[in-house]
Amino acid sequence: MKKRFLMNRLSRNKIKRRIILLLVALMLGVVWHYVAKMRPWEARIRPVRLARNLPDYEFQTVSVSEVSGAKTFYRVTASTLTLDDAEGRMERVTGSILDGNRPALNFTAVNGLLDVRRQFFTFNNFAGETTSLYGKPWQINSPQAFWDSARQTFTFDRRPRLSNGEINVAANRIVYNLIFNLFIIDSGCEITRGAYTVRGDRAVLKNALDVLTLEKNVVFSGEDFQIHSDLLDWSVRRDELDFKHNVQLQTSTMALSGASVLVSSGRSRVSLSGDVRLQSKNTTRNIIVNTGRALWRRTENIIEFYENTRAWENDSLIQSENLIYDLAGNELITGGSGRTKIIKPND
């Protein structure tokens, strides 16, 4: 009995040892498989993801156009064009915006971006020029420009500049509308020509007519006089400035006002009409004149008054068909063939 018990115990111990050996063998096999596959002794570098997606297409010397039948709306050429599914990047850009298949605006840009779906272009360091299709060309320079082909408009941003060689225009933003052929000059508008400057809240350049219209808070600053008004029509071709609505003209010696003031080419003649009023700034000899029309001959330094003219010199009233104010002498001179009536306080 005892002998049988010992044999059973030896048999169980033998089975346990075999099971333990089998488990150890399995564990060593798993470890060996891992070591053989992963090779932990070798240095491994994780691949770095690209910062941007690779483009779908790359072109060299390519032209992009919008065409409908026989009509071409624009043509943009670039030395390189890199495209993906959303946008295209262009380098060394040239282009033309066309009106009736004839160039209306030619331009260059250092580089640009094309929104493929909207056909919307963004250009950097833009330089363009209108053609002689509408008269004297205008040059436009802008740090950034946007061409919206759907609306047929160019928007120039970041303080663009517009010039025709004699007149220089600067503003916070300028919009060129090809459909109506005009430049819309936004806030911060400042226009210079020679020794004088004109400022306004907003301006429109009618390119076909070469007429600049400034609106609201218009201020003209010349060499020796200044004009404030609500509206200015500036004919670039005739070089005439027509101020309208609440016109105030100031010099160091007088103040003039009227419904309308026209400054001729060369600034030698200034015509005033509509409830014209003059007020001298001389403290010892006060002169006030009310009239229907007046003409300031700047080279002769005189102002002529017409139509229902009445003047006050100190306390005397002067009524005359024609009256002249001598700015140098600060005195009134009667003229014309009609009668002159002077009414003094003691009369």
XYZ file of C-alpha atoms in Angstrom:
347
model
C 0.000 0.000 0.000
C 2.764 2.348 0.964
C 4.709 1.364 -2.097
C 1.745 2.156 -4.393
C 1.344 5.592 -2.774
C 4.988 6.423 -3.413
C 4.712 5.395 -7.066
C 1.606 7.579 -7.602
C 3.363 10.545 -6.017
C 6.407 10.095 -8.246
C 4.149 9.887 -11.286
C 2.368 13.186 -10.395
C 5.685 14.968 -9.839
C 6.903 13.751 -13.199
C 3.776 15.108 -14.931
C 4.172 18.518 -13.194
C 7.799 18.787 -14.337
C 6.775 18.002 -17.914
C 4.002 20.651 -17.802
C 6.437 23.248 -16.396
C 9.011 22.405 -19.111
C 6.310 22.748 -21.772
C 5.238 26.182 -20.454
C 8.840 27.369 -20.319
C 9.381 26.184 -23.895
C 6.262 28.023 -25.069
C 7.338 31.217 -23.299
C 10.830 31.065 -24.790
C 9.283 30.538 -28.222
C 7.114 33.644 -27.872
C 10.078 35.720 -26.667
C 12.242 34.508 -29.512
C 9.537 35.289 -32.071
C 9.203 38.848 -30.707
C 12.973 39.435 -30.657
C 13.418 38.045 -34.192
C 10.624 40.205 -35.590
C 11.043 43.534 -33.770
C 14.871 43.572 -33.581
C 14.993 45.949 -30.596
C 18.755 46.335 -30.929
C 18.299 48.252 -34.218
C 17.693 52.111 -34.045
C 14.264 52.994 -35.483
C 13.217 56.569 -36.580
C 9.512 57.334 -36.868
C 8.661 58.822 -40.320
C 7.857 62.560 -40.266
C 4.540 63.632 -41.857
C 4.724 66.274 -44.610
C 3.737 69.797 -43.530
C 1.391 70.126 -46.529
C -0.199 67.883 -49.096
C 1.581 67.405 -52.352
C -0.094 69.242 -55.259
C -2.203 67.297 -57.685
C -0.735 69.068 -60.740
C 2.273 71.219 -61.603
C 2.494 73.275 -64.812
C 5.241 75.359 -66.376
C 4.318 78.488 -68.410
C 0.544 78.164 -68.298
C -2.347 80.464 -69.311
C -5.731 80.594 -67.558
C -8.682 82.220 -69.384
C -12.437 82.571 -69.140
C -14.089 82.251 -72.546
C -17.731 82.264 -73.607
C -18.205 81.646 -77.307
C -16.092 84.133 -79.206
C -15.738 86.431 -76.168
C -12.779 86.300 -73.775
C -13.233 87.941 -70.352
C -9.698 87.651 -68.962
C -6.365 85.965 -69.593
C -3.800 85.243 -66.849
C -0.360 83.747 -67.590
C 2.121 82.417 -65.022
C 5.607 80.925 -65.277
C 4.515 78.154 -62.870
C 1.111 76.975 -61.656
C 0.784 74.461 -58.803
C -2.723 73.062 -58.400
C -4.549 70.964 -55.863
C -8.299 70.359 -55.623
C -8.984 73.782 -53.992
C -6.465 76.371 -55.168
C -3.591 77.125 -57.468
C -0.368 78.980 -56.669
C 1.143 81.111 -59.446
C 4.560 82.728 -59.849
C 5.608 85.661 -62.088
C 2.146 86.550 -63.318
C 1.054 88.631 -66.304
C -2.506 89.174 -67.481
C -5.171 91.180 -69.262
C -8.768 91.997 -68.436
C -10.686 92.284 -71.688
C -13.751 94.244 -72.771
C -15.230 93.027 -76.043
C -12.076 90.952 -76.688
C -9.982 94.142 -76.424
C -7.621 94.658 -73.466
C -8.966 97.175 -70.943
C -6.358 96.582 -68.221
C -2.942 94.924 -68.519
C -1.036 93.927 -65.395
C 1.833 92.038 -63.780
C 2.257 90.538 -60.291
C 5.064 88.823 -58.423
C 2.811 85.887 -57.502
C -0.825 84.983 -57.021
C -3.407 82.534 -55.769
C -6.325 81.100 -57.751
C -9.510 79.877 -56.092
C -10.398 77.187 -58.624
C -14.076 76.816 -57.736
C -14.914 80.554 -57.575
C -12.479 81.674 -60.304
C -11.238 84.298 -57.842
C -7.635 85.558 -58.093
C -5.431 87.131 -55.400
C -2.301 88.943 -56.642
C 0.660 90.262 -54.642
C 2.747 93.313 -55.661
C 0.363 94.233 -58.464
C 1.217 96.762 -61.207
C -1.335 97.538 -63.939
C -2.264 100.071 -66.599
C -5.503 100.837 -68.397
C -5.241 100.908 -72.175
C -5.945 103.827 -74.524
C -9.342 102.245 -75.201
C -10.942 104.954 -73.016
C -8.452 107.815 -73.309
C -5.257 108.589 -71.437
C -4.009 105.472 -69.587
C -4.035 105.254 -65.782
C -1.401 103.293 -63.851
C -2.360 101.379 -60.699
C 0.078 99.978 -58.121
C -1.129 97.952 -55.167
C 0.511 95.662 -52.578
C -2.469 93.305 -52.965
C -5.220 92.982 -55.580
C -8.255 90.716 -56.028
C -9.913 89.878 -59.358
C -13.521 88.641 -59.090
C -14.395 87.288 -62.529
C -18.072 86.793 -61.616
C -18.554 90.449 -60.688
C -16.014 91.786 -63.203
C -14.290 93.869 -60.502
C -10.727 94.430 -59.343
C -10.255 95.382 -55.682
C -6.935 97.029 -54.795
C -6.049 96.957 -51.099
C -3.406 98.138 -48.610
C -3.109 101.786 -49.724
C -3.000 101.457 -53.541
C -1.952 104.336 -55.825
C -3.516 105.481 -59.104
C -1.779 107.887 -61.501
C -1.939 109.230 -65.056
C 1.462 110.932 -64.939
C 0.090 114.305 -63.750
C -2.578 113.373 -61.197
C -1.739 111.017 -58.330
C -4.449 109.311 -56.271
C -3.960 107.423 -53.004
C -6.637 105.739 -50.856
C -7.157 102.920 -48.385
C -8.892 100.906 -51.110
C -9.731 101.312 -54.810
C -12.252 99.212 -56.756
C -12.177 99.028 -60.564
C -15.540 98.054 -62.084
C -15.063 96.855 -65.644
C -18.811 96.726 -66.428
C -19.303 100.461 -65.772
C -15.662 101.353 -66.472
C -15.002 103.379 -63.334
C -12.671 103.452 -60.341
C -14.363 103.713 -56.936
C -11.917 105.342 -54.519
C -12.746 104.597 -50.889
C -11.886 106.257 -47.571
C -8.648 108.115 -47.084
C -8.832 109.532 -50.612
C -6.036 112.031 -51.384
C -5.420 113.458 -54.864
C -2.419 115.620 -55.768
C -1.458 117.551 -58.863
C 1.543 119.841 -58.775
C 1.333 122.219 -55.800
C -2.238 121.443 -54.742
C -4.055 118.613 -52.994
C -7.699 117.507 -52.845
C -9.132 115.267 -50.126
C -12.569 113.702 -49.725
C -14.411 110.868 -48.008
C -15.028 109.077 -51.304
C -14.315 109.552 -55.014
C -15.292 108.024 -58.353
C -13.184 108.215 -61.514
C -15.283 107.820 -64.662
C -12.539 106.424 -66.853
C -14.250 106.951 -70.211
C -14.907 110.641 -69.423
C -11.804 111.312 -67.328
C -13.949 112.949 -64.643
C -13.130 112.649 -60.935
C -16.101 113.132 -58.597
C -15.362 113.627 -54.888
C -18.098 113.485 -52.266
C -18.442 114.673 -48.656
C -15.927 116.774 -46.752
C -14.108 117.845 -49.904
C -11.054 120.006 -49.158
C -8.960 121.668 -51.886
C -5.606 123.101 -50.740
C -3.780 125.370 -53.199
C -0.727 127.587 -52.931
C -2.618 130.586 -51.522
C -6.249 129.528 -51.019
C -8.383 126.664 -49.726
C -11.873 125.472 -50.733
C -14.355 123.354 -48.740
C -17.470 121.841 -50.356
C -19.786 118.814 -50.345
C -19.150 117.847 -53.978
C -16.430 118.296 -56.602
C -16.487 117.364 -60.305
C -12.936 117.500 -61.624
C -12.589 117.311 -65.415
C -9.132 115.836 -65.932
C -9.003 116.601 -69.661
C -10.009 120.271 -69.307
C -8.342 120.543 -65.890
C -11.370 122.311 -64.408
C -12.610 121.918 -60.849
C -16.337 122.485 -60.275
C -17.211 122.753 -56.551
C -20.876 122.470 -55.566
C -23.038 122.727 -52.440
C -21.940 124.744 -49.403
C -18.765 126.032 -51.036
C -16.409 127.990 -48.774
C -13.244 129.642 -50.157
C -10.597 131.008 -47.778
C -7.433 133.069 -48.211
C -5.324 134.930 -45.679
C -7.240 138.191 -46.406
C -10.822 137.144 -47.246
C -13.575 134.510 -47.066
C -15.815 133.767 -50.075
C -18.872 131.531 -50.275
C -21.340 130.521 -52.983
C -23.535 127.748 -54.321
C -20.991 126.880 -57.015
C -17.314 127.666 -57.604
C -15.471 126.845 -60.847
C -11.660 126.888 -60.845
C -10.273 127.113 -64.391
C -7.204 125.487 -65.876
C -4.047 127.028 -64.484
C -6.008 128.413 -61.469
C -5.874 131.927 -62.966
C -9.664 132.420 -62.842
C -12.157 131.424 -60.149
C -15.868 131.866 -60.998
C -18.518 131.977 -58.258
C -22.310 131.885 -58.657
C -25.441 131.578 -56.548
C -25.731 133.752 -53.435
C -22.092 134.829 -53.447
C -20.780 136.500 -50.301
C -17.393 138.082 -49.568
C -16.091 138.970 -46.116
C -12.728 140.707 -45.775
C -10.472 139.803 -42.859
C -9.085 143.322 -42.439
C -9.765 144.502 -38.883
C -9.552 148.229 -39.672
C -11.548 148.249 -42.898
C -14.461 145.833 -42.821
C -15.841 144.969 -46.290
C -18.831 142.702 -47.006
C -20.224 142.035 -50.486
C -23.380 140.126 -51.524
C -23.945 139.360 -55.203
C -25.310 136.827 -57.687
C -22.039 136.199 -59.582
C -18.370 136.971 -59.095
C -15.074 136.420 -60.922
C -11.740 136.304 -59.138
C -8.956 137.264 -61.568
C -6.034 135.923 -59.616
C -3.261 137.252 -61.882
C -4.703 140.789 -61.544
C -5.535 140.288 -57.847
C -9.096 141.635 -58.202
C -12.637 140.258 -57.808
C -15.467 141.491 -60.041
C -19.069 141.294 -58.785
C -22.195 141.142 -60.986
C -25.982 140.881 -60.566
C -27.726 142.665 -57.710
C -24.516 143.608 -55.988
C -24.620 145.217 -52.572
C -21.564 146.026 -50.478
C -20.857 147.379 -47.035
C -17.628 149.214 -46.362
C -17.478 149.826 -42.634
C -20.958 151.354 -42.105
C -21.597 152.582 -45.677
C -23.887 150.708 -48.112
C -22.861 150.638 -51.784
C -25.211 149.550 -54.572
C -23.702 149.260 -58.051
C -24.231 147.469 -61.344
C -20.567 146.507 -61.382
C -18.205 146.468 -58.429
C -14.521 145.527 -58.164
C -12.682 144.523 -55.022
C -8.942 145.251 -55.061
C -7.365 142.640 -52.812
C -3.955 144.334 -52.652
C -5.407 147.676 -51.523
C -8.393 146.168 -49.668
C -10.764 148.657 -51.307
C -13.919 148.667 -53.423
C -13.913 150.259 -56.894
C -17.162 150.981 -58.740
C -17.297 150.385 -62.457
C -19.625 149.915 -65.401
C -21.932 152.443 -67.110
C -24.756 152.110 -64.580
C -25.412 154.295 -61.577
C -23.729 153.761 -58.224
C -25.494 154.598 -54.994
C -23.645 155.091 -51.715
C -25.621 155.337 -48.497
C -23.775 156.537 -45.400
C -25.030 156.302 -41.799
C -25.658 160.085 -41.558
C -27.582 160.293 -44.885
